[in-house]
Amino acid sequence: MSQPHSAPAATGPAPGESTDQWRLAVLSVWHPALGAPLDPVAVVGLDLRPGAQAPVHLAWVPLAFEAADPWRELLAGGVTAELLDHWAGQHTTVAVDFVDVPEGAVDLAHAAGLVLDELLAEVLPNLPERGEG
């Protein structure tokens, strides 16, 4: 007879605790057909609570591997709230757009996944082909 599996340790806020210390951002790259950094390639979540067990969560858009190379290079040294703020203030071929934590998110990974699901369902299908630019 198999033993019951215990639930994984929660990495999110305790019941009744606020998610105010979570930051979520969509990372985008240059979209040649649009002429702007509007092509989302990843969602990054930061848990700014002191001692957070999983302070960073990154969810990549499937099939965006080459397009995401600029972000892979930028994130190679790690990601912090300060770096995200810095990148958000730059006007380059990459962009950071902060988004609200989706209601019902149980932990940071779930929150990032919910944002990614929305990108996959509503944003990416409506973008034009990347084209040559």
PDB file of C-alpha atoms in Angstrom:
ATOM      1  CA  MET A   1       0.000   0.000   0.000  1.00  0.00           C
ATOM      2  CA  SER A   2       1.441   3.363  -0.932  1.00  0.00           C
ATOM      3  CA  GLN A   3       2.103   6.054   1.602  1.00  0.00           C
ATOM      4  CA  PRO A   4       0.219   9.357   1.231  1.00  0.00           C
ATOM      5  CA  HIS A   5       2.352  12.098  -0.220  1.00  0.00           C
ATOM      6  CA  SER A   6       2.858  15.191   1.854  1.00  0.00           C
ATOM      7  CA  ALA A   7       2.128  18.538   0.250  1.00  0.00           C
ATOM      8  CA  PRO A   8       5.125  20.568  -0.851  1.00  0.00           C
ATOM      9  CA  ALA A   9       6.184  23.361   1.444  1.00  0.00           C
ATOM     10  CA  ALA A  10       4.409  26.596   0.617  1.00  0.00           C
ATOM     11  CA  THR A  11       6.600  29.324  -0.818  1.00  0.00           C
ATOM     12  CA  GLY A  12       3.857  31.901  -0.920  1.00  0.00           C
ATOM     13  CA  PRO A  13       2.289  34.045   1.726  1.00  0.00           C
ATOM     14  CA  ALA A  14       0.541  32.483   4.679  1.00  0.00           C
ATOM     15  CA  PRO A  15      -3.264  32.606   4.624  1.00  0.00           C
ATOM     16  CA  GLY A  16      -4.417  36.176   5.084  1.00  0.00           C
ATOM     17  CA  GLU A  17      -0.941  37.552   4.308  1.00  0.00           C
ATOM     18  CA  SER A  18      -0.623  40.099   1.506  1.00  0.00           C
ATOM     19  CA  THR A  19       1.243  39.569  -1.761  1.00  0.00           C
ATOM     20  CA  ASP A  20       2.434  43.191  -1.674  1.00  0.00           C
ATOM     21  CA  GLN A  21       6.033  41.983  -1.551  1.00  0.00           C
ATOM     22  CA  TRP A  22       5.689  40.136  -4.871  1.00  0.00           C
ATOM     23  CA  ARG A  23       6.656  41.888  -8.105  1.00  0.00           C
ATOM     24  CA  LEU A  24       5.809  40.470 -11.512  1.00  0.00           C
ATOM     25  CA  ALA A  25       7.107  41.730 -14.825  1.00  0.00           C
ATOM     26  CA  VAL A  26       6.736  40.721 -18.442  1.00  0.00           C
ATOM     27  CA  LEU A  27      10.065  40.742 -20.286  1.00  0.00           C
ATOM     28  CA  SER A  28       9.787  41.675 -23.962  1.00  0.00           C
ATOM     29  CA  VAL A  29      12.165  41.954 -26.904  1.00  0.00           C
ATOM     30  CA  TRP A  30      12.180  43.917 -30.132  1.00  0.00           C
ATOM     31  CA  HIS A  31       9.408  42.932 -32.523  1.00  0.00           C
ATOM     32  CA  PRO A  32      10.622  43.755 -36.054  1.00  0.00           C
ATOM     33  CA  ALA A  33       7.138  44.031 -37.548  1.00  0.00           C
ATOM     34  CA  LEU A  34       6.016  46.472 -34.827  1.00  0.00           C
ATOM     35  CA  GLY A  35       9.280  48.392 -34.534  1.00  0.00           C
ATOM     36  CA  ALA A  36       9.222  48.310 -30.728  1.00  0.00           C
ATOM     37  CA  PRO A  37      10.093  45.951 -27.847  1.00  0.00           C
ATOM     38  CA  LEU A  38       6.609  44.423 -27.661  1.00  0.00           C
ATOM     39  CA  ASP A  39       7.327  40.702 -28.109  1.00  0.00           C
ATOM     40  CA  PRO A  40       6.912  39.013 -24.692  1.00  0.00           C
ATOM     41  CA  VAL A  41       9.425  36.221 -24.038  1.00  0.00           C
ATOM     42  CA  ALA A  42       9.245  35.661 -20.273  1.00  0.00           C
ATOM     43  CA  VAL A  43       7.597  36.511 -16.978  1.00  0.00           C
ATOM     44  CA  VAL A  44       9.788  37.137 -13.954  1.00  0.00           C
ATOM     45  CA  GLY A  45       8.508  37.119 -10.414  1.00  0.00           C
ATOM     46  CA  LEU A  46      10.382  38.471  -7.411  1.00  0.00           C
ATOM     47  CA  ASP A  47       9.521  37.780  -3.781  1.00  0.00           C
ATOM     48  CA  LEU A  48      10.953  40.737  -1.876  1.00  0.00           C
ATOM     49  CA  ARG A  49      10.167  39.361   1.583  1.00  0.00           C
ATOM     50  CA  PRO A  50      13.301  38.899   3.703  1.00  0.00           C
ATOM     51  CA  GLY A  51      14.341  35.251   3.779  1.00  0.00           C
ATOM     52  CA  ALA A  52      12.000  34.183   0.965  1.00  0.00           C
ATOM     53  CA  GLN A  53      12.694  30.538   0.079  1.00  0.00           C
ATOM     54  CA  ALA A  54      12.262  31.100  -3.674  1.00  0.00           C
ATOM     55  CA  PRO A  55      12.902  34.819  -4.240  1.00  0.00           C
ATOM     56  CA  VAL A  56      12.944  34.628  -8.073  1.00  0.00           C
ATOM     57  CA  HIS A  57      10.787  32.706 -10.502  1.00  0.00           C
ATOM     58  CA  LEU A  58      11.198  32.882 -14.271  1.00  0.00           C
ATOM     59  CA  ALA A  59       8.678  31.467 -16.758  1.00  0.00           C
ATOM     60  CA  TRP A  60       9.810  31.514 -20.400  1.00  0.00           C
ATOM     61  CA  VAL A  61       7.405  31.692 -23.332  1.00  0.00           C
ATOM     62  CA  PRO A  62       7.648  28.364 -25.174  1.00  0.00           C
ATOM     63  CA  LEU A  63       9.195  28.489 -28.647  1.00  0.00           C
ATOM     64  CA  ALA A  64      10.763  31.913 -28.049  1.00  0.00           C
ATOM     65  CA  PHE A  65      14.262  30.574 -27.435  1.00  0.00           C
ATOM     66  CA  GLU A  66      16.237  32.623 -29.987  1.00  0.00           C
ATOM     67  CA  ALA A  67      14.093  35.716 -29.551  1.00  0.00           C
ATOM     68  CA  ALA A  68      14.768  35.582 -25.802  1.00  0.00           C
ATOM     69  CA  ASP A  69      18.572  35.639 -26.181  1.00  0.00           C
ATOM     70  CA  PRO A  70      18.901  39.327 -25.171  1.00  0.00           C
ATOM     71  CA  TRP A  71      17.121  38.556 -21.898  1.00  0.00           C
ATOM     72  CA  ARG A  72      19.123  35.373 -21.326  1.00  0.00           C
ATOM     73  CA  GLU A  73      22.292  37.482 -21.517  1.00  0.00           C
ATOM     74  CA  LEU A  74      20.935  40.191 -19.193  1.00  0.00           C
ATOM     75  CA  LEU A  75      19.671  37.676 -16.634  1.00  0.00           C
ATOM     76  CA  ALA A  76      22.836  35.556 -16.647  1.00  0.00           C
ATOM     77  CA  GLY A  77      24.188  37.516 -13.676  1.00  0.00           C
ATOM     78  CA  GLY A  78      20.932  37.238 -11.719  1.00  0.00           C
ATOM     79  CA  VAL A  79      17.927  39.459 -11.300  1.00  0.00           C
ATOM     80  CA  THR A  80      17.044  41.921  -8.566  1.00  0.00           C
ATOM     81  CA  ALA A  81      14.293  44.482  -8.095  1.00  0.00           C
ATOM     82  CA  GLU A  82      16.877  47.194  -8.717  1.00  0.00           C
ATOM     83  CA  LEU A  83      17.944  45.645 -12.023  1.00  0.00           C
ATOM     84  CA  LEU A  84      14.337  45.293 -13.163  1.00  0.00           C
ATOM     85  CA  ASP A  85      13.719  48.952 -12.318  1.00  0.00           C
ATOM     86  CA  HIS A  86      16.888  49.910 -14.211  1.00  0.00           C
ATOM     87  CA  TRP A  87      15.911  47.887 -17.287  1.00  0.00           C
ATOM     88  CA  ALA A  88      12.357  49.265 -17.149  1.00  0.00           C
ATOM     89  CA  GLY A  89      13.780  52.784 -17.378  1.00  0.00           C
ATOM     90  CA  GLN A  90      15.923  52.037 -20.425  1.00  0.00           C
ATOM     91  CA  HIS A  91      14.719  52.650 -23.956  1.00  0.00           C
ATOM     92  CA  THR A  92      16.377  49.812 -25.840  1.00  0.00           C
ATOM     93  CA  THR A  93      15.461  46.688 -27.745  1.00  0.00           C
ATOM     94  CA  VAL A  94      14.192  45.035 -24.554  1.00  0.00           C
ATOM     95  CA  ALA A  95      11.410  46.118 -22.220  1.00  0.00           C
ATOM     96  CA  VAL A  96      10.127  45.427 -18.712  1.00  0.00           C
ATOM     97  CA  ASP A  97       6.428  45.876 -18.029  1.00  0.00           C
ATOM     98  CA  PHE A  98       5.310  45.442 -14.426  1.00  0.00           C
ATOM     99  CA  VAL A  99       1.959  43.706 -13.980  1.00  0.00           C
ATOM    100  CA  ASP A 100      -0.375  43.083 -11.067  1.00  0.00           C
ATOM    101  CA  VAL A 101      -0.302  39.814  -9.164  1.00  0.00           C
ATOM    102  CA  PRO A 102      -3.238  37.779 -10.484  1.00  0.00           C
ATOM    103  CA  GLU A 103      -5.993  37.141  -7.977  1.00  0.00           C
ATOM    104  CA  GLY A 104      -5.927  33.639  -6.583  1.00  0.00           C
ATOM    105  CA  ALA A 105      -2.185  33.075  -7.042  1.00  0.00           C
ATOM    106  CA  VAL A 106      -1.054  30.646  -4.357  1.00  0.00           C
ATOM    107  CA  ASP A 107       2.678  31.235  -4.721  1.00  0.00           C
ATOM    108  CA  LEU A 108       5.114  33.175  -6.871  1.00  0.00           C
ATOM    109  CA  ALA A 109       5.523  30.394  -9.448  1.00  0.00           C
ATOM    110  CA  HIS A 110       1.739  30.137  -9.787  1.00  0.00           C
ATOM    111  CA  ALA A 111       1.443  33.920 -10.182  1.00  0.00           C
ATOM    112  CA  ALA A 112       4.077  33.950 -12.951  1.00  0.00           C
ATOM    113  CA  GLY A 113       2.356  30.986 -14.607  1.00  0.00           C
ATOM    114  CA  LEU A 114      -1.008  32.766 -14.583  1.00  0.00           C
ATOM    115  CA  VAL A 115       0.539  35.804 -16.272  1.00  0.00           C
ATOM    116  CA  LEU A 116       2.268  33.544 -18.817  1.00  0.00           C
ATOM    117  CA  ASP A 117      -1.037  31.768 -19.516  1.00  0.00           C
ATOM    118  CA  GLU A 118      -2.662  35.128 -20.237  1.00  0.00           C
ATOM    119  CA  LEU A 119       0.174  36.065 -22.602  1.00  0.00           C
ATOM    120  CA  LEU A 120      -0.176  32.743 -24.430  1.00  0.00           C
ATOM    121  CA  ALA A 121      -3.953  33.003 -24.700  1.00  0.00           C
ATOM    122  CA  GLU A 122      -4.536  36.700 -25.348  1.00  0.00           C
ATOM    123  CA  VAL A 123      -1.392  38.594 -26.340  1.00  0.00           C
ATOM    124  CA  LEU A 124       0.820  36.345 -28.447  1.00  0.00           C
ATOM    125  CA  PRO A 125      -1.938  35.115 -30.812  1.00  0.00           C
ATOM    126  CA  ASN A 126      -2.707  38.744 -31.700  1.00  0.00           C
ATOM    127  CA  LEU A 127       0.852  39.824 -32.547  1.00  0.00           C
ATOM    128  CA  PRO A 128       1.774  39.981 -36.231  1.00  0.00           C
ATOM    129  CA  GLU A 129       4.417  37.634 -37.629  1.00  0.00           C
ATOM    130  CA  ARG A 130       7.922  38.728 -36.589  1.00  0.00           C
ATOM    131  CA  GLY A 131       8.838  39.325 -40.235  1.00  0.00           C
ATOM    132  CA  GLU A 132      12.106  40.844 -41.328  1.00  0.00           C
ATOM    133  CA  GLY A 133      11.607  44.335 -39.865  1.00  0.00           C
TER     134      GLY A 133
END
